[in-house]
Short mmCIF file of C-alpha atoms in Angstrom, two decimals:
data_model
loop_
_atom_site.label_atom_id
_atom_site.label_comp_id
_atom_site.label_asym_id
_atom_site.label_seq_id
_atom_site.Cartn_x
_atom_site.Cartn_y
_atom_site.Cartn_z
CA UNK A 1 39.58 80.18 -164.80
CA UNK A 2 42.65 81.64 -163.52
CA UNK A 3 43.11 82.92 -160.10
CA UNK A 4 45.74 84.29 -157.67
CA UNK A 5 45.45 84.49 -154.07
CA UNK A 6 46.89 86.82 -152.11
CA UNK A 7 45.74 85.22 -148.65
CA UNK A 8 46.71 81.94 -147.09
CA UNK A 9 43.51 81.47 -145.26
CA UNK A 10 41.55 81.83 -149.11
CA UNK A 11 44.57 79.92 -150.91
CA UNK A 12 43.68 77.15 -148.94
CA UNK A 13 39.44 77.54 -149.68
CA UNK A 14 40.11 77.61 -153.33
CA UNK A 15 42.96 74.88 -153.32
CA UNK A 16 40.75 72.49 -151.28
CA UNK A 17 37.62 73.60 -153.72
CA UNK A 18 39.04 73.44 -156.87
CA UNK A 19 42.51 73.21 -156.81
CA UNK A 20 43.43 73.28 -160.79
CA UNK A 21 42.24 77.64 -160.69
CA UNK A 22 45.01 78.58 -158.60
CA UNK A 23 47.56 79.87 -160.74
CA UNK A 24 49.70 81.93 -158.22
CA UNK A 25 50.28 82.55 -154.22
CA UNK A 26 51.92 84.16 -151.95
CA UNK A 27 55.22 82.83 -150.21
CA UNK A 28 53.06 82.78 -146.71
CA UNK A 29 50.67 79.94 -148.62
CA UNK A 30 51.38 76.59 -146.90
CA UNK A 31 47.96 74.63 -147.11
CA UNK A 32 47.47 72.55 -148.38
CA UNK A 33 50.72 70.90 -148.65
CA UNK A 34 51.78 70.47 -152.84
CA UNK A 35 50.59 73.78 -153.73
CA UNK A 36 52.49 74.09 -157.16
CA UNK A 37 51.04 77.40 -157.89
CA UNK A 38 53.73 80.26 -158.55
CA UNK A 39 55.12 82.29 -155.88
CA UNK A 40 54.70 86.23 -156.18
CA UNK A 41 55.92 87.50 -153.05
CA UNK A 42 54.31 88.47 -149.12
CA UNK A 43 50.90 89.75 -148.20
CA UNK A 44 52.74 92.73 -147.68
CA UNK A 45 54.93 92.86 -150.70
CA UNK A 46 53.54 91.15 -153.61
CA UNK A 47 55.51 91.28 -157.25
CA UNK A 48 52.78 93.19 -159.20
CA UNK A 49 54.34 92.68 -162.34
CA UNK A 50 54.85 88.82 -161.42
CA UNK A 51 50.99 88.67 -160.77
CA UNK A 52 50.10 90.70 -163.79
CA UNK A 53 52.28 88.44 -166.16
CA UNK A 54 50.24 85.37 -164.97
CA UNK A 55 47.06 87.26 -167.20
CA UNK A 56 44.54 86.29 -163.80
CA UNK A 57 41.08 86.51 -164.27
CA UNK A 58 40.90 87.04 -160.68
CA UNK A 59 42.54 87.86 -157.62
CA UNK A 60 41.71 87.34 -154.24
CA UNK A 61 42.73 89.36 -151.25
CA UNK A 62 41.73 90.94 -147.95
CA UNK A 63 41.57 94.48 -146.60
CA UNK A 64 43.56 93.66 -143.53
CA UNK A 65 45.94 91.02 -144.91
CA UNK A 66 46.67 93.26 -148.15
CA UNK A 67 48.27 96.99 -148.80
CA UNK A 68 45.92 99.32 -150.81
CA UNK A 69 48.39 100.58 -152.62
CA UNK A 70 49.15 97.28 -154.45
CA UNK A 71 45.88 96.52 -155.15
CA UNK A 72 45.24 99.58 -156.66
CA UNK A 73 48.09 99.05 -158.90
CA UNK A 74 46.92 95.47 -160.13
CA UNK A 75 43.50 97.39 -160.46
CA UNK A 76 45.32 99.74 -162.49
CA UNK A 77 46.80 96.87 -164.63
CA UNK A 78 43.39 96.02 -165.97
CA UNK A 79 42.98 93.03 -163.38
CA UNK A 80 39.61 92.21 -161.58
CA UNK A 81 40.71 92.34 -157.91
CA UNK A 82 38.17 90.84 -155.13
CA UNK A 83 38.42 91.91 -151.76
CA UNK A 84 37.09 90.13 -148.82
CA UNK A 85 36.78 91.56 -144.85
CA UNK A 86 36.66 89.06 -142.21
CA UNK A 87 36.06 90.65 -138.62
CA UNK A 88 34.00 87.83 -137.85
CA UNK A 89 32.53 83.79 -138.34
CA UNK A 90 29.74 85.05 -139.94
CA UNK A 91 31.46 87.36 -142.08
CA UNK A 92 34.13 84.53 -142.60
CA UNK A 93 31.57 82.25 -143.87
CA UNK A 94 29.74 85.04 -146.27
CA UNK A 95 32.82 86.28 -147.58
CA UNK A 96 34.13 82.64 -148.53
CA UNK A 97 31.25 81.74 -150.06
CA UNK A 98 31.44 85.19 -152.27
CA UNK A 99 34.86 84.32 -153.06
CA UNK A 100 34.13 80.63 -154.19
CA UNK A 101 30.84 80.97 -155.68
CA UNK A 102 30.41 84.24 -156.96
CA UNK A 103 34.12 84.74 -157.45
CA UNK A 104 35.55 81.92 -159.10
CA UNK A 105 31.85 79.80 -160.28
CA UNK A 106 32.28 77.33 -158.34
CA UNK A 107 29.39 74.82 -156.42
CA UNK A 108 29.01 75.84 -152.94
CA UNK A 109 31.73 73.22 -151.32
CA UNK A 110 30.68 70.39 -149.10
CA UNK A 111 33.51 71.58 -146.49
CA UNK A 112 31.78 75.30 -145.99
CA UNK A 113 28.06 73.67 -144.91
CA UNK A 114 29.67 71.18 -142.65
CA UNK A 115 32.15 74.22 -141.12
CA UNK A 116 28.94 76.44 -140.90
CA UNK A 117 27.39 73.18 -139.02
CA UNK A 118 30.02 72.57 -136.55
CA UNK A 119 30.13 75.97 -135.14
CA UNK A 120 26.28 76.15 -135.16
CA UNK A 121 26.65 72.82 -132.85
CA UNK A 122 28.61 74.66 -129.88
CA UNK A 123 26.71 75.06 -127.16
CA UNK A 124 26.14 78.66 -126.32
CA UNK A 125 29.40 80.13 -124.04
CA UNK A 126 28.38 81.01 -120.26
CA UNK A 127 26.83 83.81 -119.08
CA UNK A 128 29.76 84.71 -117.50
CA UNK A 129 32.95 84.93 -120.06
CA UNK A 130 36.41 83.85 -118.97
CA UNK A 131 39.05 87.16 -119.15
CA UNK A 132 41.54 86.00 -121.80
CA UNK A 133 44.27 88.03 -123.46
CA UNK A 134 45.87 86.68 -126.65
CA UNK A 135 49.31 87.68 -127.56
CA UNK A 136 50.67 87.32 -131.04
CA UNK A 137 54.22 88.73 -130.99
CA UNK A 138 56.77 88.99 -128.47
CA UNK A 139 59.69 92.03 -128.43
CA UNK A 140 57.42 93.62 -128.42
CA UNK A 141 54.63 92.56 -126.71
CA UNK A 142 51.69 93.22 -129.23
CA UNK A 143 47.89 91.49 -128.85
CA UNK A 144 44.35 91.03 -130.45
CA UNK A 145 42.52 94.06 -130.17
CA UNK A 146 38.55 95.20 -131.21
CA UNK A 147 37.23 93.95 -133.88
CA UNK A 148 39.04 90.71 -134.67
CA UNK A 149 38.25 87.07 -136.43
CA UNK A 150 40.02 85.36 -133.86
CA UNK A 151 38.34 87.57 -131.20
CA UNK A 152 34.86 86.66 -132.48
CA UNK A 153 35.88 83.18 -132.27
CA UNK A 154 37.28 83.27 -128.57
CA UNK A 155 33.64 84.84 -127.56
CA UNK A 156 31.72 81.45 -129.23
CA UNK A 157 34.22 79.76 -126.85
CA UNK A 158 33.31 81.91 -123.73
CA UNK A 159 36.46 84.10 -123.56
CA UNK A 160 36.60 87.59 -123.09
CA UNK A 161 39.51 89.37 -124.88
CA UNK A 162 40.63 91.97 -122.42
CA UNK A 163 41.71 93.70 -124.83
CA UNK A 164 38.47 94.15 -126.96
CA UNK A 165 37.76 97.48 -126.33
CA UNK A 166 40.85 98.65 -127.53
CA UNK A 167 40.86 101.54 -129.75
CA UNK A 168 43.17 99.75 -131.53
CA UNK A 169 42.97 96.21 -133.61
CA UNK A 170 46.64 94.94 -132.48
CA UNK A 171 47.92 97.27 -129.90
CA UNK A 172 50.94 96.72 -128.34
CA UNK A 173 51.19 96.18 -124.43
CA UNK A 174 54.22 95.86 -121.79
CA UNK A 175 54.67 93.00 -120.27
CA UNK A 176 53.93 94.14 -116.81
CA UNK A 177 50.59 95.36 -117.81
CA UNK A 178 49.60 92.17 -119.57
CA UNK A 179 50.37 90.50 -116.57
CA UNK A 180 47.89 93.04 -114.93
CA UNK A 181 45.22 93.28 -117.19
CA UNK A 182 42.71 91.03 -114.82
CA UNK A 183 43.50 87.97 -117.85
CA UNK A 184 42.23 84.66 -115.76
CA UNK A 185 44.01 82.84 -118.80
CA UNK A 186 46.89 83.64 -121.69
CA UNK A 187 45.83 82.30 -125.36
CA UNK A 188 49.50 81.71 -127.10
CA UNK A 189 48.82 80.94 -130.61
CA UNK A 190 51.75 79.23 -132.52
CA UNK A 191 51.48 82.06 -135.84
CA UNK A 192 52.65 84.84 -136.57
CA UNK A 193 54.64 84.38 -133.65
CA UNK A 194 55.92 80.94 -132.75
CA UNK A 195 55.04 80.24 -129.58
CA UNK A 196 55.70 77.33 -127.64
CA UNK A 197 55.92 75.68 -124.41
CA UNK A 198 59.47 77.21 -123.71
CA UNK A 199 58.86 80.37 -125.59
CA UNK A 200 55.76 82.41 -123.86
CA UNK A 201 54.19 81.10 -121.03
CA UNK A 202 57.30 81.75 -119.07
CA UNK A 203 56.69 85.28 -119.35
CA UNK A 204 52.87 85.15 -117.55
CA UNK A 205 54.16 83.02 -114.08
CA UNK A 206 50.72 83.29 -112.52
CA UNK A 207 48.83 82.68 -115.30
CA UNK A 208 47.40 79.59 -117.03
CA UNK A 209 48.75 79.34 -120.32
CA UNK A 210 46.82 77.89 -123.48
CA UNK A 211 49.35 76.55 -126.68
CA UNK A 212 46.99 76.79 -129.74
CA UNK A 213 47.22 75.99 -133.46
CA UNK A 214 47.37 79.56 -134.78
CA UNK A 215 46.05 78.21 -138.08
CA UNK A 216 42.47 77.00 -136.32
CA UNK A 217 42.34 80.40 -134.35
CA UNK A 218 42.83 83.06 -136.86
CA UNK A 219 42.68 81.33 -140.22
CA UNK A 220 39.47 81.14 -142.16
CA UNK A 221 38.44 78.03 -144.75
CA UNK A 222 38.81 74.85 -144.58
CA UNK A 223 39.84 74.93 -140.83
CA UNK A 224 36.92 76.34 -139.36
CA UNK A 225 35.55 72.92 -139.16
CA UNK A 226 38.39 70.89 -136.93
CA UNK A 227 38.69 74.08 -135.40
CA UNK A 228 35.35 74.04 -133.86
CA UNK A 229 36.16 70.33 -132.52
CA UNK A 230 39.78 71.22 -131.47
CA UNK A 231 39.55 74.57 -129.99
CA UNK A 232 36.55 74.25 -127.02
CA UNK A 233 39.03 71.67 -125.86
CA UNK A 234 42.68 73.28 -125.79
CA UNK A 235 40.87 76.43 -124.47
CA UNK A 236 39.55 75.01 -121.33
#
């Protein structure tokens, strides 16, 4: 079988699960490391044709990660087009094992159970939630919203996104009002936006300010497992 992936987060589930049916990526693909898959362009900007000549018997994408537009036109090139929506772990979990097993044929992988396990292990958060906001760009200042993966993973930790109730998914926020929004702690993730000890928590002087793998917070596969060992921890 011949796939292409349009999504880092399901490169890396199909690369780790059967790693000869990837036959093209995207240039935002960077696990696992050796991916020798062709490159067809961004998320955002994919080289239809490119994909098209690679004759796929699938593709992979995601309604957020992915324009409409372009997967109507590989649709319209007579390609069979699979699109996932991951708002949530449990939706993370279902949809992966859509993609790998109904998708592409494959045995349920070994990695997805013991993923599934680990997060099943975490004791359940407190009663009372911490008030967290999570940045994930700078200039300008733009958050998580409602209804996000990473969101639904901060509340299995026992953080409260202040931002949750947002009518929209990544709004963006000034500074002074982030610094106001009644936060207790600021989640700086290291993707999209990079940021780092000297780049971020500088901006939130009276708040607590927790450096996280981006990949473990907002990516989906293979992850989920050392993310539900690695997170509880950086997020205290």
């Amino acid at each position: 079988m011949r796939v292409v992936s349009l999504v880092p987060s399901l490169t890396e589930a199909v690369a780790v699960s059967a790693p000869g049916l990837l036959v093209g990526v995207t240039d935002w693909c960077t696990h696992p490391a050796g991916l020798t898959a062709a490159r067809i362009g961004g998320t955002k900007n994919p080289d239809v044709a490119a994909v098209v000549a690679l004759a796929p018997d699938l593709v992979i994408a995601n309604e957020e990660e992915n324009r409409a537009p372009d997967l109507d036109a590989l649709r319209a090139a007579g390609l069979d087009v699979l699109v996932t929506e991951v708002r949530t772990l449990d939706q993370a979990l279902t949809e992966l094992h859509r993609v790998l097993v109904d998708g592409c044929g494959l045995a349920r992988p070994r990695w997805l159970d013991e993923a599934e396990a680990a997060w099943a292990a975490l004791p359940a958060p407190p009663g009372t939630p911490r008030p967290t906001a999570v940045p994930v760009w700078r200039r300008p200042w733009t958050v998580l919203g409602r209804d996000t993966f990473a969101g639904d993973l901060l509340a299995r930790l026992g953080l409260r996104n202040v931002y949750a109730g947002h009518p929209e998914r990544y709004p963006r926020v000034p500074l002074d009002e982030l610094n106001a929004s009644g936060a207790e702690v600021i989640v700086l993730p290291d993707e999209p936006y990079r940021f780092t000890a000297d780049d971020g928590p500088e901006a939130f002087p009276a708040l607590p300010a927790a450096l996280v793998d981006g990949r473990l917070l907002t990516w989906y596969g293979p992850s989920l497992a050392e993310a539900a060992r690695v997170l509880p921890s950086a997020l205290r």
